[in-house]
Short mmCIF file of C-alpha atoms in Angstrom, two decimals:
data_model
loop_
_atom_site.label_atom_id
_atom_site.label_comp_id
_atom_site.label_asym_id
_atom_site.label_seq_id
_atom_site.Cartn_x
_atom_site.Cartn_y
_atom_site.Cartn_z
CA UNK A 221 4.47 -15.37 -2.92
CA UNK A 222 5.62 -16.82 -6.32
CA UNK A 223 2.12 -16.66 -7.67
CA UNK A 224 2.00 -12.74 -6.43
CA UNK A 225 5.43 -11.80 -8.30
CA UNK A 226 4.02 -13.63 -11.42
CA UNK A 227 0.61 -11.33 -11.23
CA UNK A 228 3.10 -8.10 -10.76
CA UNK A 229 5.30 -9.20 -13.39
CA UNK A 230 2.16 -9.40 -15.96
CA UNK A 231 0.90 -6.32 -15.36
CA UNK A 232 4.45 -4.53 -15.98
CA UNK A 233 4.39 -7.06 -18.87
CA UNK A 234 0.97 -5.80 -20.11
CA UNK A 235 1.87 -1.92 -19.77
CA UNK A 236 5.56 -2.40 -21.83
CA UNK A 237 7.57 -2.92 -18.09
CA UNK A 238 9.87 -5.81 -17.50
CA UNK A 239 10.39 -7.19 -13.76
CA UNK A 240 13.85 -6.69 -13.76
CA UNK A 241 16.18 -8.28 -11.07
CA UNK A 242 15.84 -4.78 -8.86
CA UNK A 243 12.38 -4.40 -9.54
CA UNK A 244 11.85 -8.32 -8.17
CA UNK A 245 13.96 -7.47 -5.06
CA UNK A 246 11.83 -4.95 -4.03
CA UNK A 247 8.58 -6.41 -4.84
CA UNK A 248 9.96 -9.23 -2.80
CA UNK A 249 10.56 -6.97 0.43
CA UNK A 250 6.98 -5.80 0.30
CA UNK A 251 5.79 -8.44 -0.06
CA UNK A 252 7.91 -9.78 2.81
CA UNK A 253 6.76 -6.99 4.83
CA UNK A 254 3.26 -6.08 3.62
CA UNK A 255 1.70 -5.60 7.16
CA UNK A 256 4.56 -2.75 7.98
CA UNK A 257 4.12 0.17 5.89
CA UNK A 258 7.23 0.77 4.72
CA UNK A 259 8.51 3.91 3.76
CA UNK A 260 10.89 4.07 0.51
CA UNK A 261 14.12 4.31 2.80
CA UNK A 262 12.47 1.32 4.59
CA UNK A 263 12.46 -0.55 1.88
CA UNK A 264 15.72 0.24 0.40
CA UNK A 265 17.60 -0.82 3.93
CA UNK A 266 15.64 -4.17 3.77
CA UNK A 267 16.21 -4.31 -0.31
CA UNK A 268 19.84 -3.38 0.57
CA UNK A 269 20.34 -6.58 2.18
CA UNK A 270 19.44 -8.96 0.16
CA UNK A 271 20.96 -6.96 -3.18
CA UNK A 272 23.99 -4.36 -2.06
CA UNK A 273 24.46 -3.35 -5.46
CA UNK A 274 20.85 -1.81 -5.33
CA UNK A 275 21.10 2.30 -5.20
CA UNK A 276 17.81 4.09 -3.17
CA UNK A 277 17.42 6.04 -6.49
CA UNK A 278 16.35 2.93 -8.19
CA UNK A 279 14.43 1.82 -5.22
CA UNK A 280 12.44 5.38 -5.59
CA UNK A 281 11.89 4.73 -8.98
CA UNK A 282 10.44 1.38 -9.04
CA UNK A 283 8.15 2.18 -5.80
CA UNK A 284 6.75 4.86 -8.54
CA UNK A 285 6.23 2.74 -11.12
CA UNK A 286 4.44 0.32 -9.32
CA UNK A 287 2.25 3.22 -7.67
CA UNK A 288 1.27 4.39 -11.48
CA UNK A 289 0.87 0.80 -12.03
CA UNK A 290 -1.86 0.44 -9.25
CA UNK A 291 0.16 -2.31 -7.62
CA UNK A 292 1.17 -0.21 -4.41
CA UNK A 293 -1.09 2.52 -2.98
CA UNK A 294 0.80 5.68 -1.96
CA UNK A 295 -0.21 6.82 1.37
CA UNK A 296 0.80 9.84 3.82
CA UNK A 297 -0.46 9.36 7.02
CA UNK A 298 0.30 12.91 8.17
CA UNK A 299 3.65 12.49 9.60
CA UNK A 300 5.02 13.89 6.29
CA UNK A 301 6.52 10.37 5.45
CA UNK A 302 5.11 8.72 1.93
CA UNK A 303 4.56 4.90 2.77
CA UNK A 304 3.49 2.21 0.53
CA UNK A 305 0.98 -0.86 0.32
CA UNK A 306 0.32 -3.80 -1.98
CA UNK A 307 -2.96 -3.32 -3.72
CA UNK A 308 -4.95 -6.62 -2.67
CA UNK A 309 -7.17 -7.97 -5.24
CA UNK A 310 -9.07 -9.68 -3.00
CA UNK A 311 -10.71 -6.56 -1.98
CA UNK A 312 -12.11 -4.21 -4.31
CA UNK A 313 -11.29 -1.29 -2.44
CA UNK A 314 -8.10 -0.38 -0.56
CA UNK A 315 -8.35 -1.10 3.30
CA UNK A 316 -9.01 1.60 6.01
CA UNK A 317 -6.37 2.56 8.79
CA UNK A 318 -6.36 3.72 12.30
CA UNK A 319 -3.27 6.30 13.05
CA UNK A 320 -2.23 7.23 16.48
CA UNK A 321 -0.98 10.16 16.89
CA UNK A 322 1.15 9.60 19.72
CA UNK A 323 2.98 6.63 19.14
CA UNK A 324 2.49 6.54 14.77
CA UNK A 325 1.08 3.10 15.23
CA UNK A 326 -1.02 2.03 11.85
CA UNK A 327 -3.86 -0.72 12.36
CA UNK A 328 -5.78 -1.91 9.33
CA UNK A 329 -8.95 -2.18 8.90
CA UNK A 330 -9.56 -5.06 6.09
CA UNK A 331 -13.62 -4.65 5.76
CA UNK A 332 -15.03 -2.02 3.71
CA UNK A 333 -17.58 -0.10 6.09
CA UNK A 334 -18.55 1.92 3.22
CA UNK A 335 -20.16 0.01 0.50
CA UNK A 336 -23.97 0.94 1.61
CA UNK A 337 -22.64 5.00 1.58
CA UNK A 338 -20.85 4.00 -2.04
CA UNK A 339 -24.64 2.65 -2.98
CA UNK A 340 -26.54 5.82 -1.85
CA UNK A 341 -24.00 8.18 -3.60
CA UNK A 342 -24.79 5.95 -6.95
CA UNK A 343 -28.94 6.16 -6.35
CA UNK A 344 -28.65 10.00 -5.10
CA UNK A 345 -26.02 11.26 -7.14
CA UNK A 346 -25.74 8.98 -10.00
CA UNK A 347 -21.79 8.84 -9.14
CA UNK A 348 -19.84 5.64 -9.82
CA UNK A 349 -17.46 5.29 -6.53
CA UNK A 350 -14.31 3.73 -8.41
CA UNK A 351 -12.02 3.95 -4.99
CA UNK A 352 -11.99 5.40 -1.49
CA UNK A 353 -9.46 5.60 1.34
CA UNK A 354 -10.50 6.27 4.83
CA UNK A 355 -8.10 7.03 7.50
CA UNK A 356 -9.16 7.58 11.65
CA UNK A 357 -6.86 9.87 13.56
CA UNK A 358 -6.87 9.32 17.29
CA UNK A 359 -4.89 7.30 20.48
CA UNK A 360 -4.70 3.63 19.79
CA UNK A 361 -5.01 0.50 22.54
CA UNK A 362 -2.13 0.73 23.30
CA UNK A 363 -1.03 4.55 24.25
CA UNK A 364 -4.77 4.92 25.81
CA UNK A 365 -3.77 2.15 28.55
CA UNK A 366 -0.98 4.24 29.67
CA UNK A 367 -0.58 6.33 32.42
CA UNK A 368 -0.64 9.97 31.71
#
């Protein structure tokens, strides 16, 4: 995790940002929680615990920054709700999801599916793919083994 905070803290570094104490406290909870999701009032509850003195305004603010840093993605996933995700740079695309729509359940999907479509668009259409999201609506594993 260490290693992860130094990487965030040089690219606020290399853009005129500092990782201030409230800014490491939430970069800390995502990072904590990076399979979840979390929505900003998620994160301020869970930021809230470790530092009280932490207002959701500033919370807010830094989940933005990091966003127009390209450290978190931004996501909606149609329940009207923005949630955030730690950019991986493992990957050189974000990861895929599957919603349900009857429980709100969000699976990831960690391979990119899409590479051979991002190749064809580049021969065909001479476009240079520099991102892509893709997100499946439907009933997950678990809601379509219940009873109805």
């Amino acid at each position: 995790m260490e290693s992860r905070i130094e990487k965030i803290k040089q690219q606020l570094q290399s853009q005129g940002y500092k990782l201030t104490p409230q800014r490491e406290a939430t970069v800390r909870v995502l990072l904590e929680n990076e399979e979840d999701h979390l929505s900003a009032e998620d994160v301020f509850m869970l930021v809230k615990d470790k530092a009280p003195e932490i207002g959701l305004a500033t919370v807010y603010r830094t989940l933005e920054l990091l966003t127009e840093l390209h450290v978190l993605e931004k996501m909606n996933f149609g329940d009207g709700v923005a949630r955030y995700d730690l950019r991986n740079d493992s990957n050189h695309h974000h990861h895929h999801h599957l919603i349900c729509v009857q429980c709100g359940a969000v699976d990831e999907i960690m391979e990119d599916w899409l590479l051979p479509l991002e190749e064809r668009l580049g021969k065909e259409y001479g476009f240079h793919v520099l991102d892509h999201r893709l997100d499946f609506q439907g009933i997950c594993h678990r809601c379509s083994g219940k009873s109805k």
